[in-house]
Amino acid sequence: MVRPLLLAAIVVAWASAAGGGDAAVAEPAAELGRPVMTSQPVAGRESPPSSRALVDARLELQRRYREPLFRADTAAGANRAADLFLEAGAAEPDRALKWLLLAEARRLGAASGNAAVIHRAVSLASATYEFDELDLEYRALAEIPLRGLSPDRAAGVAEAAEGVAGRAEVDGRIGLALEAQDLAIRGWQRAGAIEACRRAMARHAELTAASQRQRPTP
């Protein structure tokens, strides 16, 4: 891959993965990779910064972290950069730059098949910003190319997806739980974990039945 093109792609990824504000509410999260704002803000948290608010922060991110971004075109480089952005994002006082750092860590986690990085990035962001963290974590996990993953990484995706499914079920979001459970099945299949896959399929059937019970009677 040509490195200048890599930097250009990263800038485009910031625009889609890190954008917030009113545009994030109006446009479908599944298409843009943006969080869906929840209707009841939690005290002490705020909406992610708008695209306008991110302009200076994006330039600062590129200035500070040009080298790790430049080397993030390999799995090892992506993992190192993701860890760096998680650590920096946790301590960053500027809220716009914090959002970008955690969004970039999440993107790199998806690119390298690291479900643990995705979960930590979403968890850290949820301490500061108000957004639909379950949907965001699921969408990031769903971006991972399962076909190229090692069995261990695939199992990590499956476990993370089952975690999202369980939390979504508790919240009464059976549709999201079904989507996440389907991803877990595919992750276990890629990992070659037959028994885990069977359990995930049985759980999917249970969720499907629950979804049908929730449908209003004609």
mmCIF file of C-alpha atoms in Angstrom, residues 5-218:
data_model
loop_
_atom_site.group_PDB
_atom_site.id
_atom_site.type_symbol
_atom_site.label_atom_id
_atom_site.label_comp_id
_atom_site.label_asym_id
_atom_site.label_seq_id
_atom_site.Cartn_x
_atom_site.Cartn_y
_atom_site.Cartn_z
ATOM 1 C CA LEU A 5 -2.675 7.088 0.234
ATOM 2 C CA LEU A 6 -2.801 5.557 3.707
ATOM 3 C CA LEU A 7 -2.662 8.985 5.326
ATOM 4 C CA ALA A 8 -5.409 10.215 3.034
ATOM 5 C CA ALA A 9 -7.558 7.225 3.955
ATOM 6 C CA ILE A 10 -7.014 7.915 7.653
ATOM 7 C CA VAL A 11 -8.206 11.502 7.232
ATOM 8 C CA VAL A 12 -11.346 10.219 5.505
ATOM 9 C CA ALA A 13 -11.866 7.696 8.310
ATOM 10 C CA TRP A 14 -11.724 10.495 10.884
ATOM 11 C CA ALA A 15 -14.455 12.350 9.052
ATOM 12 C CA SER A 16 -16.789 9.335 9.085
ATOM 13 C CA ALA A 17 -15.939 7.664 12.387
ATOM 14 C CA ALA A 18 -15.361 10.713 14.543
ATOM 15 C CA GLY A 19 -18.115 13.108 13.449
ATOM 16 C CA GLY A 20 -20.762 13.973 16.021
ATOM 17 C CA GLY A 21 -23.352 16.615 16.812
ATOM 18 C CA ASP A 22 -26.625 17.094 14.964
ATOM 19 C CA ALA A 23 -25.421 15.328 11.820
ATOM 20 C CA ALA A 24 -24.849 12.158 13.821
ATOM 21 C CA VAL A 25 -28.451 12.258 14.989
ATOM 22 C CA ALA A 26 -29.929 12.850 11.565
ATOM 23 C CA GLU A 27 -27.945 10.293 9.559
ATOM 24 C CA PRO A 28 -28.075 6.480 9.928
ATOM 25 C CA ALA A 29 -25.325 5.191 12.219
ATOM 26 C CA ALA A 30 -25.010 1.929 10.284
ATOM 27 C CA GLU A 31 -24.013 3.804 7.141
ATOM 28 C CA LEU A 32 -21.721 6.390 8.686
ATOM 29 C CA GLY A 33 -20.135 4.481 11.551
ATOM 30 C CA ARG A 34 -21.296 7.206 13.918
ATOM 31 C CA PRO A 35 -22.927 6.783 17.315
ATOM 32 C CA VAL A 36 -26.674 7.225 17.668
ATOM 33 C CA MET A 37 -27.488 9.815 20.317
ATOM 34 C CA THR A 38 -29.663 8.596 23.160
ATOM 35 C CA SER A 39 -32.723 10.653 24.075
ATOM 36 C CA GLN A 40 -31.974 11.031 27.795
ATOM 37 C CA PRO A 41 -28.477 12.464 28.479
ATOM 38 C CA VAL A 42 -26.695 11.144 31.554
ATOM 39 C CA ALA A 43 -25.492 13.750 34.047
ATOM 40 C CA GLY A 44 -21.838 14.650 33.501
ATOM 41 C CA ARG A 45 -21.756 13.500 29.881
ATOM 42 C CA GLU A 46 -22.245 15.460 26.680
ATOM 43 C CA SER A 47 -22.835 14.831 23.005
ATOM 44 C CA PRO A 48 -19.787 14.031 20.860
ATOM 45 C CA PRO A 49 -18.258 17.116 19.258
ATOM 46 C CA SER A 50 -19.666 18.330 15.965
ATOM 47 C CA SER A 51 -17.691 18.172 12.722
ATOM 48 C CA ARG A 52 -16.951 21.896 13.002
ATOM 49 C CA ALA A 53 -15.576 21.453 16.503
ATOM 50 C CA LEU A 54 -13.290 18.666 15.299
ATOM 51 C CA VAL A 55 -11.440 20.637 12.624
ATOM 52 C CA ASP A 56 -8.654 21.966 14.861
ATOM 53 C CA ALA A 57 -8.533 18.751 16.887
ATOM 54 C CA ARG A 58 -8.040 16.706 13.719
ATOM 55 C CA LEU A 59 -5.074 18.856 12.704
ATOM 56 C CA GLU A 60 -3.606 18.496 16.183
ATOM 57 C CA LEU A 61 -4.056 14.724 16.087
ATOM 58 C CA GLN A 62 -2.216 14.521 12.777
ATOM 59 C CA ARG A 63 0.554 16.784 14.082
ATOM 60 C CA ARG A 64 1.113 14.838 17.307
ATOM 61 C CA TYR A 65 0.699 11.308 16.008
ATOM 62 C CA ARG A 66 1.809 11.431 12.393
ATOM 63 C CA GLU A 67 4.453 8.729 12.883
ATOM 64 C CA PRO A 68 2.232 6.026 14.493
ATOM 65 C CA LEU A 69 -0.480 6.752 11.929
ATOM 66 C CA PHE A 70 2.083 6.433 9.161
ATOM 67 C CA ARG A 71 3.108 2.995 10.459
ATOM 68 C CA ALA A 72 -0.425 1.703 11.085
ATOM 69 C CA ASP A 73 -0.607 -0.091 7.729
ATOM 70 C CA THR A 74 0.555 -3.381 9.297
ATOM 71 C CA ALA A 75 -1.188 -5.443 11.974
ATOM 72 C CA ALA A 76 1.618 -4.830 14.442
ATOM 73 C CA GLY A 77 1.694 -1.110 13.691
ATOM 74 C CA ALA A 78 -2.081 -0.836 14.014
ATOM 75 C CA ASN A 79 -2.003 -2.592 17.386
ATOM 76 C CA ARG A 80 0.749 -0.335 18.691
ATOM 77 C CA ALA A 81 -1.024 2.792 17.469
ATOM 78 C CA ALA A 82 -4.349 1.657 18.945
ATOM 79 C CA ASP A 83 -2.752 1.101 22.359
ATOM 80 C CA LEU A 84 -1.106 4.521 22.143
ATOM 81 C CA PHE A 85 -4.394 6.235 21.267
ATOM 82 C CA LEU A 86 -6.256 4.461 24.074
ATOM 83 C CA GLU A 87 -3.696 5.601 26.632
ATOM 84 C CA ALA A 88 -3.574 9.132 25.257
ATOM 85 C CA GLY A 89 -7.354 9.349 24.924
ATOM 86 C CA ALA A 90 -7.912 8.315 28.527
ATOM 87 C CA ALA A 91 -5.750 11.196 29.765
ATOM 88 C CA GLU A 92 -6.503 13.881 27.130
ATOM 89 C CA PRO A 93 -8.243 16.930 28.706
ATOM 90 C CA ASP A 94 -9.415 18.422 25.390
ATOM 91 C CA ARG A 95 -12.753 16.783 24.706
ATOM 92 C CA ALA A 96 -12.652 17.084 20.928
ATOM 93 C CA LEU A 97 -9.180 15.572 20.718
ATOM 94 C CA LYS A 98 -10.169 12.862 23.216
ATOM 95 C CA TRP A 99 -13.073 11.858 20.977
ATOM 96 C CA LEU A 100 -10.806 11.647 17.927
ATOM 97 C CA LEU A 101 -8.167 9.594 19.744
ATOM 98 C CA LEU A 102 -10.714 7.056 20.942
ATOM 99 C CA ALA A 103 -12.438 6.962 17.548
ATOM 100 C CA GLU A 104 -9.107 6.261 15.874
ATOM 101 C CA ALA A 105 -8.310 3.513 18.404
ATOM 102 C CA ARG A 106 -11.694 1.968 17.659
ATOM 103 C CA ARG A 107 -11.083 2.130 13.913
ATOM 104 C CA LEU A 108 -7.663 0.521 14.224
ATOM 105 C CA GLY A 109 -9.117 -2.157 16.488
ATOM 106 C CA ALA A 110 -11.616 -3.037 13.780
ATOM 107 C CA ALA A 111 -8.937 -3.009 11.085
ATOM 108 C CA SER A 112 -6.690 -5.379 13.052
ATOM 109 C CA GLY A 113 -9.472 -7.617 14.393
ATOM 110 C CA ASN A 114 -8.835 -6.618 18.000
ATOM 111 C CA ALA A 115 -12.219 -6.762 19.741
ATOM 112 C CA ALA A 116 -10.711 -5.875 23.127
ATOM 113 C CA VAL A 117 -9.442 -2.547 21.775
ATOM 114 C CA ILE A 118 -12.880 -1.744 20.396
ATOM 115 C CA HIS A 119 -14.574 -2.485 23.714
ATOM 116 C CA ARG A 120 -12.100 -0.384 25.677
ATOM 117 C CA ALA A 121 -12.327 2.536 23.246
ATOM 118 C CA VAL A 122 -16.130 2.576 23.458
ATOM 119 C CA SER A 123 -16.062 2.210 27.260
ATOM 120 C CA LEU A 124 -13.619 5.095 27.668
ATOM 121 C CA ALA A 125 -15.655 7.301 25.340
ATOM 122 C CA SER A 126 -18.888 6.523 27.198
ATOM 123 C CA ALA A 127 -17.428 8.003 30.394
ATOM 124 C CA THR A 128 -17.323 11.445 28.730
ATOM 125 C CA TYR A 129 -19.844 11.414 25.882
ATOM 126 C CA GLU A 130 -23.505 10.489 25.611
ATOM 127 C CA PHE A 131 -24.144 8.116 22.685
ATOM 128 C CA ASP A 132 -25.538 4.684 21.897
ATOM 129 C CA GLU A 133 -22.534 2.671 23.014
ATOM 130 C CA LEU A 134 -24.084 -0.745 22.352
ATOM 131 C CA ASP A 135 -24.839 0.121 18.741
ATOM 132 C CA LEU A 136 -21.422 1.709 18.234
ATOM 133 C CA GLU A 137 -19.583 -1.306 19.651
ATOM 134 C CA TYR A 138 -21.625 -3.716 17.542
ATOM 135 C CA ARG A 139 -21.041 -1.677 14.357
ATOM 136 C CA ALA A 140 -17.301 -1.588 15.016
ATOM 137 C CA LEU A 141 -17.181 -5.345 15.651
ATOM 138 C CA ALA A 142 -19.193 -5.953 12.478
ATOM 139 C CA GLU A 143 -16.528 -4.094 10.457
ATOM 140 C CA ILE A 144 -13.879 -6.677 11.402
ATOM 141 C CA PRO A 145 -13.035 -8.915 8.409
ATOM 142 C CA LEU A 146 -13.599 -12.325 10.001
ATOM 143 C CA ARG A 147 -12.268 -14.261 7.017
ATOM 144 C CA GLY A 148 -8.700 -13.148 7.628
ATOM 145 C CA LEU A 149 -8.632 -13.551 11.412
ATOM 146 C CA SER A 150 -6.703 -16.089 13.433
ATOM 147 C CA PRO A 151 -8.845 -18.457 15.544
ATOM 148 C CA ASP A 152 -7.920 -16.566 18.721
ATOM 149 C CA ARG A 153 -8.916 -13.198 17.288
ATOM 150 C CA ALA A 154 -12.128 -14.666 15.869
ATOM 151 C CA ALA A 155 -13.003 -16.086 19.284
ATOM 152 C CA GLY A 156 -12.405 -12.642 20.791
ATOM 153 C CA VAL A 157 -14.870 -11.133 18.323
ATOM 154 C CA ALA A 158 -17.429 -13.822 19.147
ATOM 155 C CA GLU A 159 -17.097 -13.227 22.882
ATOM 156 C CA ALA A 160 -17.385 -9.462 22.466
ATOM 157 C CA ALA A 161 -20.434 -9.849 20.236
ATOM 158 C CA GLU A 162 -22.097 -12.116 22.801
ATOM 159 C CA GLY A 163 -21.422 -9.452 25.421
ATOM 160 C CA VAL A 164 -23.183 -6.848 23.287
ATOM 161 C CA ALA A 165 -26.064 -9.264 22.681
ATOM 162 C CA GLY A 166 -26.516 -9.890 26.387
ATOM 163 C CA ARG A 167 -26.519 -6.201 27.292
ATOM 164 C CA ALA A 168 -28.890 -5.400 24.431
ATOM 165 C CA GLU A 169 -31.288 -8.097 25.621
ATOM 166 C CA VAL A 170 -31.272 -6.659 29.146
ATOM 167 C CA ASP A 171 -32.176 -3.275 27.630
ATOM 168 C CA GLY A 172 -35.035 -4.852 25.696
ATOM 169 C CA ARG A 173 -33.340 -4.293 22.342
ATOM 170 C CA ILE A 174 -33.973 -7.718 20.883
ATOM 171 C CA GLY A 175 -33.261 -6.662 17.303
ATOM 172 C CA LEU A 176 -29.746 -5.518 18.200
ATOM 173 C CA ALA A 177 -29.270 -8.600 20.366
ATOM 174 C CA LEU A 178 -30.109 -10.809 17.385
ATOM 175 C CA GLU A 179 -27.659 -8.993 15.125
ATOM 176 C CA ALA A 180 -24.883 -9.265 17.692
ATOM 177 C CA GLN A 181 -25.644 -12.931 18.360
ATOM 178 C CA ASP A 182 -25.497 -13.649 14.625
ATOM 179 C CA LEU A 183 -22.047 -12.049 14.544
ATOM 180 C CA ALA A 184 -21.033 -14.234 17.486
ATOM 181 C CA ILE A 185 -22.082 -17.349 15.557
ATOM 182 C CA ARG A 186 -19.922 -16.333 12.611
ATOM 183 C CA GLY A 187 -17.025 -15.574 14.935
ATOM 184 C CA TRP A 188 -17.213 -19.009 16.571
ATOM 185 C CA GLN A 189 -17.439 -20.627 13.150
ATOM 186 C CA ARG A 190 -14.271 -18.835 12.057
ATOM 187 C CA ALA A 191 -12.575 -19.877 15.314
ATOM 188 C CA GLY A 192 -13.523 -23.502 14.715
ATOM 189 C CA ALA A 193 -15.196 -23.678 18.133
ATOM 190 C CA ILE A 194 -17.994 -26.149 17.409
ATOM 191 C CA GLU A 195 -19.571 -26.349 20.864
ATOM 192 C CA ALA A 196 -19.462 -22.577 21.367
ATOM 193 C CA CYS A 197 -21.049 -22.146 17.954
ATOM 194 C CA ARG A 198 -23.845 -24.553 18.856
ATOM 195 C CA ARG A 199 -24.546 -22.672 22.087
ATOM 196 C CA ALA A 200 -24.581 -19.374 20.197
ATOM 197 C CA MET A 201 -27.030 -20.784 17.649
ATOM 198 C CA ALA A 202 -29.300 -22.038 20.427
ATOM 199 C CA ARG A 203 -29.195 -18.607 22.043
ATOM 200 C CA HIS A 204 -30.032 -17.014 18.699
ATOM 201 C CA ALA A 205 -33.091 -19.256 18.446
ATOM 202 C CA GLU A 206 -34.183 -18.168 21.926
ATOM 203 C CA LEU A 207 -33.791 -14.511 21.015
ATOM 204 C CA THR A 208 -35.734 -15.071 17.803
ATOM 205 C CA ALA A 209 -38.593 -16.565 19.814
ATOM 206 C CA ALA A 210 -38.480 -13.613 22.209
ATOM 207 C CA SER A 211 -38.578 -11.219 19.263
ATOM 208 C CA GLN A 212 -41.657 -12.944 17.891
ATOM 209 C CA ARG A 213 -43.405 -12.724 21.271
ATOM 210 C CA GLN A 214 -42.766 -8.985 21.323
ATOM 211 C CA ARG A 215 -44.522 -8.422 18.019
ATOM 212 C CA PRO A 216 -47.968 -6.860 18.441
ATOM 213 C CA THR A 217 -50.951 -9.086 17.732
ATOM 214 C CA PRO A 218 -52.754 -8.034 14.506
#
